[in-house]
Structure formats: C-alpha cells, structure tokens
XYZ file of C-alpha atoms in Angstrom:
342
model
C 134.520 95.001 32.871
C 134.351 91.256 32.967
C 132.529 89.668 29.507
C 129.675 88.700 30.901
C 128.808 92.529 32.147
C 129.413 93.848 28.787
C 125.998 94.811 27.194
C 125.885 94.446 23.205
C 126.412 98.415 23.111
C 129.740 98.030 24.902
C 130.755 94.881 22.164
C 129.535 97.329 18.974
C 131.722 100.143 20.548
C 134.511 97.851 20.900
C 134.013 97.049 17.141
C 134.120 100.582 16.411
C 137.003 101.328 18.600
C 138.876 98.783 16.985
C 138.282 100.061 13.277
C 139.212 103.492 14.133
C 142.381 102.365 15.610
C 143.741 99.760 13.106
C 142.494 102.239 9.593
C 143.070 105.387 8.947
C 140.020 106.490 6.824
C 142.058 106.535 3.445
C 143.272 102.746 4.479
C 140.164 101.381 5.807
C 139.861 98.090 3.117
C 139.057 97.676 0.153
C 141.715 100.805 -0.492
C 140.539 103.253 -3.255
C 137.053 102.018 -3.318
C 133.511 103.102 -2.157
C 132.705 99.889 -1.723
C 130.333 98.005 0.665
C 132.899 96.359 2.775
C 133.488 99.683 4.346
C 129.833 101.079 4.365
C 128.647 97.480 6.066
C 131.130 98.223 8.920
C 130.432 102.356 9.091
C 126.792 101.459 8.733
C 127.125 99.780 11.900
C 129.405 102.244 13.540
C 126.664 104.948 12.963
C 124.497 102.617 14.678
C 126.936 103.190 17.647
C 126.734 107.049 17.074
C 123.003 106.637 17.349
C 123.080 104.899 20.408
C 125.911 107.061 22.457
C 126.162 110.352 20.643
C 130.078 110.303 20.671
C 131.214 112.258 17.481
C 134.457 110.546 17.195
C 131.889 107.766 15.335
C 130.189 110.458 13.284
C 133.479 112.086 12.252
C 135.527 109.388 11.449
C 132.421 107.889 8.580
C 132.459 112.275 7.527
C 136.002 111.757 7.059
C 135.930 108.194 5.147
C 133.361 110.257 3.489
C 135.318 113.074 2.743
C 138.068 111.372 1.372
C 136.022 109.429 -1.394
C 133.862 112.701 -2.173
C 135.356 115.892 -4.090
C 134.672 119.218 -4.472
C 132.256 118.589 -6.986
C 129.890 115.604 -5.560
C 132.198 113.113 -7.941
C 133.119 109.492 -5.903
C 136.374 109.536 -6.890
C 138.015 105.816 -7.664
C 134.461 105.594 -9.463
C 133.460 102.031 -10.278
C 129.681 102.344 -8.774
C 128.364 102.527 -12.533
C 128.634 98.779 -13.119
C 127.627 96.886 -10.033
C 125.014 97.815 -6.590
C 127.995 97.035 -4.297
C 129.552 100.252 -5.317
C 126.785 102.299 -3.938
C 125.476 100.427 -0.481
C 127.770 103.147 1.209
C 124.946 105.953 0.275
C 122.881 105.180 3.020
C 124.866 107.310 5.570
C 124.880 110.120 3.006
C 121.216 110.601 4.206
C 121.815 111.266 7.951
C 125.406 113.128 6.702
C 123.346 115.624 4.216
C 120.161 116.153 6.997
C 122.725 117.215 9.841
C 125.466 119.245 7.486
C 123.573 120.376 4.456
C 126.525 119.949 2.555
C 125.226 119.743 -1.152
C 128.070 117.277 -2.219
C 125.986 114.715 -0.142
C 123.038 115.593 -1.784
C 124.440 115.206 -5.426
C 126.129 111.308 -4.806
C 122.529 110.771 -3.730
C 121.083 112.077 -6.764
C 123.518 110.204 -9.106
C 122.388 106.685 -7.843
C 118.750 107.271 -8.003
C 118.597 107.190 -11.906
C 120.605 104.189 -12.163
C 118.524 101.958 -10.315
C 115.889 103.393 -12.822
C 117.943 102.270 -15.672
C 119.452 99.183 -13.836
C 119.618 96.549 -16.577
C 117.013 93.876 -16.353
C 115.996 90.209 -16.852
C 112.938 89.271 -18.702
C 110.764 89.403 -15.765
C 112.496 93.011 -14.424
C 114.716 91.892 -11.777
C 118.085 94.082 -11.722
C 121.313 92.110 -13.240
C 123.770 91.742 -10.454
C 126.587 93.227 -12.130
C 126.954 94.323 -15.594
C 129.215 91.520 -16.568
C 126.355 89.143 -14.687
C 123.764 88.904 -17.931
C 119.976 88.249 -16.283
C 121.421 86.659 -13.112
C 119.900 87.894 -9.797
C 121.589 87.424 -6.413
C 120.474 87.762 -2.963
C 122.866 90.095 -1.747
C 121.583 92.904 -4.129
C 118.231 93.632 -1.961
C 120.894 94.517 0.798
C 123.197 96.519 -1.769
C 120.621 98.674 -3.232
C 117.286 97.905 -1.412
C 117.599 100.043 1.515
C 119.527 102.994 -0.288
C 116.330 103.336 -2.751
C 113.829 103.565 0.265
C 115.513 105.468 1.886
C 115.841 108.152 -1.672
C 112.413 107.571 -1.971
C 111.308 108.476 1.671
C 113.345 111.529 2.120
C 113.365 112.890 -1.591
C 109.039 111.985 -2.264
C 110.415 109.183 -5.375
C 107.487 106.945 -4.238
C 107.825 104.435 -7.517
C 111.111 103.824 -6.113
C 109.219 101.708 -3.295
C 107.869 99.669 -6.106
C 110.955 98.500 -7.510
C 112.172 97.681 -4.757
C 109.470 95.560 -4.754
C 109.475 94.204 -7.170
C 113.319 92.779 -6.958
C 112.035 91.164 -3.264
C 109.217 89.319 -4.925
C 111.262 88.064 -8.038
C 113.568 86.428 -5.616
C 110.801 85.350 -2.785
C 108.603 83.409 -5.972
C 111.983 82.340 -8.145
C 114.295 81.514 -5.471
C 112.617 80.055 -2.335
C 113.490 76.259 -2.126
C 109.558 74.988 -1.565
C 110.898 72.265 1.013
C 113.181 74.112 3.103
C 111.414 77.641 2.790
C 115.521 78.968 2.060
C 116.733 81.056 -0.746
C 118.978 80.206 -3.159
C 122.162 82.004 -3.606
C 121.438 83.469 -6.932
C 119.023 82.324 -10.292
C 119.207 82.776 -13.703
C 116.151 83.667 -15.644
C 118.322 83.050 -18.468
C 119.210 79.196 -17.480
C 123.057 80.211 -19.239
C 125.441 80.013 -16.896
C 126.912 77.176 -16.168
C 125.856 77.143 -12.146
C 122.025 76.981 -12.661
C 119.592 74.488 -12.893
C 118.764 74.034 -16.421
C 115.010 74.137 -15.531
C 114.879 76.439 -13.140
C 117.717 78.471 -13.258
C 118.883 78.654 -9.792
C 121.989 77.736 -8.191
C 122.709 74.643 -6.055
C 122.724 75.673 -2.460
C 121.593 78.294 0.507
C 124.926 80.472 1.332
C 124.640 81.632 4.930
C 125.547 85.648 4.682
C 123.369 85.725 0.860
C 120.234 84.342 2.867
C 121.695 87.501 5.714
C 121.359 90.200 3.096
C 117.855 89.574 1.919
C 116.518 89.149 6.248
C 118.504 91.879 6.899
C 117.274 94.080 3.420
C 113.545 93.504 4.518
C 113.725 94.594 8.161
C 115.680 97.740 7.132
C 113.269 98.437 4.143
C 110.698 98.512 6.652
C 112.107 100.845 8.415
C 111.394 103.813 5.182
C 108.198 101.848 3.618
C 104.851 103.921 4.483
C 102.518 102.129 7.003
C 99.717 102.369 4.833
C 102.147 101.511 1.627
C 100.243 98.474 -0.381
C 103.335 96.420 -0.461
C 103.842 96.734 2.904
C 102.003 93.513 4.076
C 104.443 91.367 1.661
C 107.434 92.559 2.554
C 106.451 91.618 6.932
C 105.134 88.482 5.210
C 108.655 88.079 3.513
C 110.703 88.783 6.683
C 108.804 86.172 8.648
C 108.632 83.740 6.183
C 112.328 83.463 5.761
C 112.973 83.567 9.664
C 110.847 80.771 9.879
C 112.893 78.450 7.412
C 116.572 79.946 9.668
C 115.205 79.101 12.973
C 114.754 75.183 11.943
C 118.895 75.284 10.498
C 120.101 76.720 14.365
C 122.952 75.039 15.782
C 120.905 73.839 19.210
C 124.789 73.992 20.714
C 126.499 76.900 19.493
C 123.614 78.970 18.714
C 124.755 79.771 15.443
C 124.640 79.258 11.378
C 126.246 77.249 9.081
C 128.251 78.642 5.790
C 126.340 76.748 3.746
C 122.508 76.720 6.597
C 120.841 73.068 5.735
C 124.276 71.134 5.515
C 124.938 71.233 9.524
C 125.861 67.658 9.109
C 128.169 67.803 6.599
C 131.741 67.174 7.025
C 133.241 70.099 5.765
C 130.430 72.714 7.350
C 131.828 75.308 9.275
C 130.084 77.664 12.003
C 129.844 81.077 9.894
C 129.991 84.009 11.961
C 128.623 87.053 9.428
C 125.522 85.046 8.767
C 124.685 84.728 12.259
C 124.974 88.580 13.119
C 122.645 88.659 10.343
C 119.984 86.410 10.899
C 119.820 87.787 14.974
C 119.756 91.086 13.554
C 117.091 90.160 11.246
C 115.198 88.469 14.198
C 115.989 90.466 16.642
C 114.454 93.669 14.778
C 111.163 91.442 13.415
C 110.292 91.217 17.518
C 111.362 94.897 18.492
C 109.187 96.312 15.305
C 106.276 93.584 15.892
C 106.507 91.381 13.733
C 107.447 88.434 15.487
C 106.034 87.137 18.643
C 108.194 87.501 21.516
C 108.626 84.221 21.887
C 111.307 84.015 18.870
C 113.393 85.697 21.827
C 114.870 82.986 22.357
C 116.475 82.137 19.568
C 118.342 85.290 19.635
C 119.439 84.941 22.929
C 120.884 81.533 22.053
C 122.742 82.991 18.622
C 123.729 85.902 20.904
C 125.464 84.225 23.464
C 127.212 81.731 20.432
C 128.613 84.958 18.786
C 129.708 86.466 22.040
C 131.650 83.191 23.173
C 133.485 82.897 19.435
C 134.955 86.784 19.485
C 138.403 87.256 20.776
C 141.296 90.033 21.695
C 144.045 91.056 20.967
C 145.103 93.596 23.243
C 142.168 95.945 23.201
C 141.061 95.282 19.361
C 137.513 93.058 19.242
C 138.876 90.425 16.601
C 135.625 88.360 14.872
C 136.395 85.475 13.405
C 135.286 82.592 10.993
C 133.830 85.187 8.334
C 133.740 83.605 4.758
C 135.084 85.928 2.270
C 133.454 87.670 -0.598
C 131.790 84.999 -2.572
C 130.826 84.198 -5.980
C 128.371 81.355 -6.828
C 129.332 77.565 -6.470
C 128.953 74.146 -5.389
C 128.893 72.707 -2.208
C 132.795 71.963 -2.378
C 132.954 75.906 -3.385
C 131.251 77.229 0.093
C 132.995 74.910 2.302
C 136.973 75.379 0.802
C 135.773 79.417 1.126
C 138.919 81.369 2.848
C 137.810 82.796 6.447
C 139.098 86.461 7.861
C-alpha cells in the first residue's frame, strides 16, 4: 500500500509488528523491569488486538506477561513498591485474568490495590510521586495509577477507589493549572522544598508536552470505568475539556503538532515533540467519539494526524517514530529543550 491508503489501524499494526520483531519479550526495554515503558507500548498493542483479533498481539503481551509473573503471582525484578510507574503495566492484567482465569493475574491485581490505599500523601492527600519525591505531585501519575485503580474498582466493586482517584485529578486541576494559559504544570510541591518550585506556590516553571499527555490521556481513559451516574463524573468531562481547550490554542497551524515544552513555540530551542502529540489527538480524538467534544474539534485532529503521519519513517519494514523526549525529571526551560530524543 502507498502511505496515503494506510488507515491508522494499518500504522498501529505496523507499530506492533515492529516491536514484536526487534524484542523478544524478555528484551523488550527497560530489561528486568515491569515498568511503564513496556505497558505504554503493549497497552497500545492490545488496542490492535481489539481492533483485528490476531492473537499473535494477545500472546506476545501473555508472554511479556509471563516472563515478569511467577508461579506464585510475585513480579519478579520487584521495584513497584516505591513508585506508580512500576505498576501502569496492570491494566492488561484485567482483560488477561477475564479471558484465562489464571489466578496469578488476579493476585498482581490484588497487591496494587492496597498500596494506592496506603500511597504516601501530601498535606492536602495527593499521592507522593515516588517515595524518594517527599509531597511532590506530578502529572504523569494520573496516567500511572489513575486508570489501573478504575479499572480495580469497576471490575472488583472497590467503589472508594473512584474517589481517590479523584481526588489526585482535582489536587492537580486547582494546584497546578496556570490561570492564564489554562496548562498544567509539570509537577508542584505542597511542600515549597525543592529547589524547582515556586516558593509561593510550589509549582514548577513550565508545561512539559508528554506530562500535560498523561493527565488528557488519564481522564478520557478514566472515563471509560467511572459509572454514568458516578457524582464525580461531571468534573472529570469538565477536566478533559478544559485542558483540550488550553492544547488546541499551543497547535503548530503548520505541522499540526506540539511543542516539548507547548506555550514556547517561538522559542529558539523548541522542538516538535512527537509523544505529546499522539497524546493530545488521542485525548481529543476520544473526547469527540465519547461526546464530549463537539465535532467540530475534528479538525484539529485531522491536522495533528496528518503532522504525525508525515514525521514517521522506515527502515525496511520497522515503523521508526521519532523526536520522542526521553524520560524526564523536572527542570527549567534550558532542561526541556537540551532533553535527549529516541
């Protein structure tokens, strides 16, 4: 087929295709750890399972599975206990344990659930990052934990689960939404220690693309589990659209895409980031197919679309996607733009 007759289910299989061909489960990065680089990229790929019902998807995240999971329900290489990231690869436990009934699914599962309940806490009860990250709250955790705990709580009747979830969305919508630009800031420090925040108001100093991707992306996917008649369920749709709104005014009107750092397009230094763009049409895209959006906001979509289609390249039959920023901790503006690509 010729690119332009490629639908986005032929590109996502490509993506797929290309996974299962350079890694091996037991290789698939980062080696020796459940981590969520891997369950980001299987997430997706049982996306592609959902859509074409080809098993070589389905068995190769059992097998990445498998190899992390023993006998006993134990993660082995077990680090989950002292940060979210370690557990974002749960969600495809629930679709694993529904079709196999394989109890080691079911007992990862039940690990996690009571540590989010004992998750350490800031003074207002939003989750620590990490353990060595004292009272600080980043964006990316709604992603990392959010929909895992819905998800627990929709298919295991743990409805106060729904609230905490909550209430770790509304800490950062009220704390960390920049009142002129409507975007979130990386991460805030109730605290006001370390040495990134804002003495006063304990937030960092700028709006990293693929952060601001986590928490569009968390919503629509929490969503997804939250009851229709749930009380919060209002906030979170008002969340979702409220932080589309603030993207659509940072879109590159050429390329169609995001900036690394999204209100700095004019910056010299500002790159075109790739991950945060997936994200925010992902986040878009599924606020119009749920009803959320008008359809109107199509077209934003089809613009970022088209810009991510145009930056992916080949080599040989592999789908190579460029210009991601690595895994990032919190900085200045000089920090996000010097930020290694893969």
């Amino acid at each position: 087929m010729t690119p332009e007759k490629k639908t986005a289910l032929d590109y996502a299989a490509m993506g797929a295709d290309t996974l299962i061909r350079k890694f091996t489960v037991n290789e698939l990065p980062p080696k020796n750890r459940f981590h969520y680089h891997q369950g980001v990229f299987l997430s997706g790929m049982e996306r592609v399972y959902f859509l074409t019902e080809n098993k070589k998807y389905i068995n190769y995240i059992k097998d990445w599975m498998d190899y992390y999971i023993d006998e006993n329900g134990k993660i082995r290489f077990d680090e989950h206990e002292r940060q979210f990231d370690d557990m974002q690869p749960a969600i495809m436990l629930f679709n694993l344990y529904k079709t196999t009934g394989d109890q080691r699914y079911k007992k990862v599962l039940d690990s996690f659930a009571p540590m989010v309940e004992m998750w350490p806490k800031n003074a207002q009860g939003g989750f620590w990052h990490k353990y060595d990250r004292p009272n600080q709250m980043w964006l990316d955790l709604l992603y990392m934990i959010g929909p895992y705990s819905v998800m627990y709580a929709h298919y295991f009747n743990r409805p106060y689960l729904f609230e905490t979830i909550y209430r770790q969305m509304n800490l950062m919508r009220v704390n960390m939404t920049d009142p002129k630009t409507g975007l979130l800031c990386h991460a805030w420090d109730d605290s006001r220690m370390i040495e990134w925040c804002d003495k006063n108001t304990g937030l960092s100093q700028e709006f990293w693309g693929r952060a601001i991707g986590w928490y569009a992306v968390a919503i629509q996917d929490i969503l997804d589990y939250l009851p229709a008649d749930h009380c919060r369920r209002g906030e979170f749709i008002s969340a979702g659209i409220d932080i589309i709104n603030a993207l659509i005014r940072f879109q590159d009107e050429e390329t169609g895409l995001w900036y690394q750092v999204v209100d700095k397009g004019d910056r010299q230094g500002n790159w075109l980031e790739t991950s945060c763009s997936c994200l925010y049409t992902y986040a878009i895209a599924k606020a119009i197919k749920n009803g959320f959006l008008h359809k109107s906001y199509a077209k934003y979509i089809h613009l970022a679309y088209d810009g991510i289609i145009k930056s992916l390249s080949f080599e040989g039959d592999n789908l190579i996607v460029s210009n991601i920023c690595v895994g990032t901790g919190v900085g200045n503006l000089e920090f996000y733009f010097k930020r290694p690509t893969v």
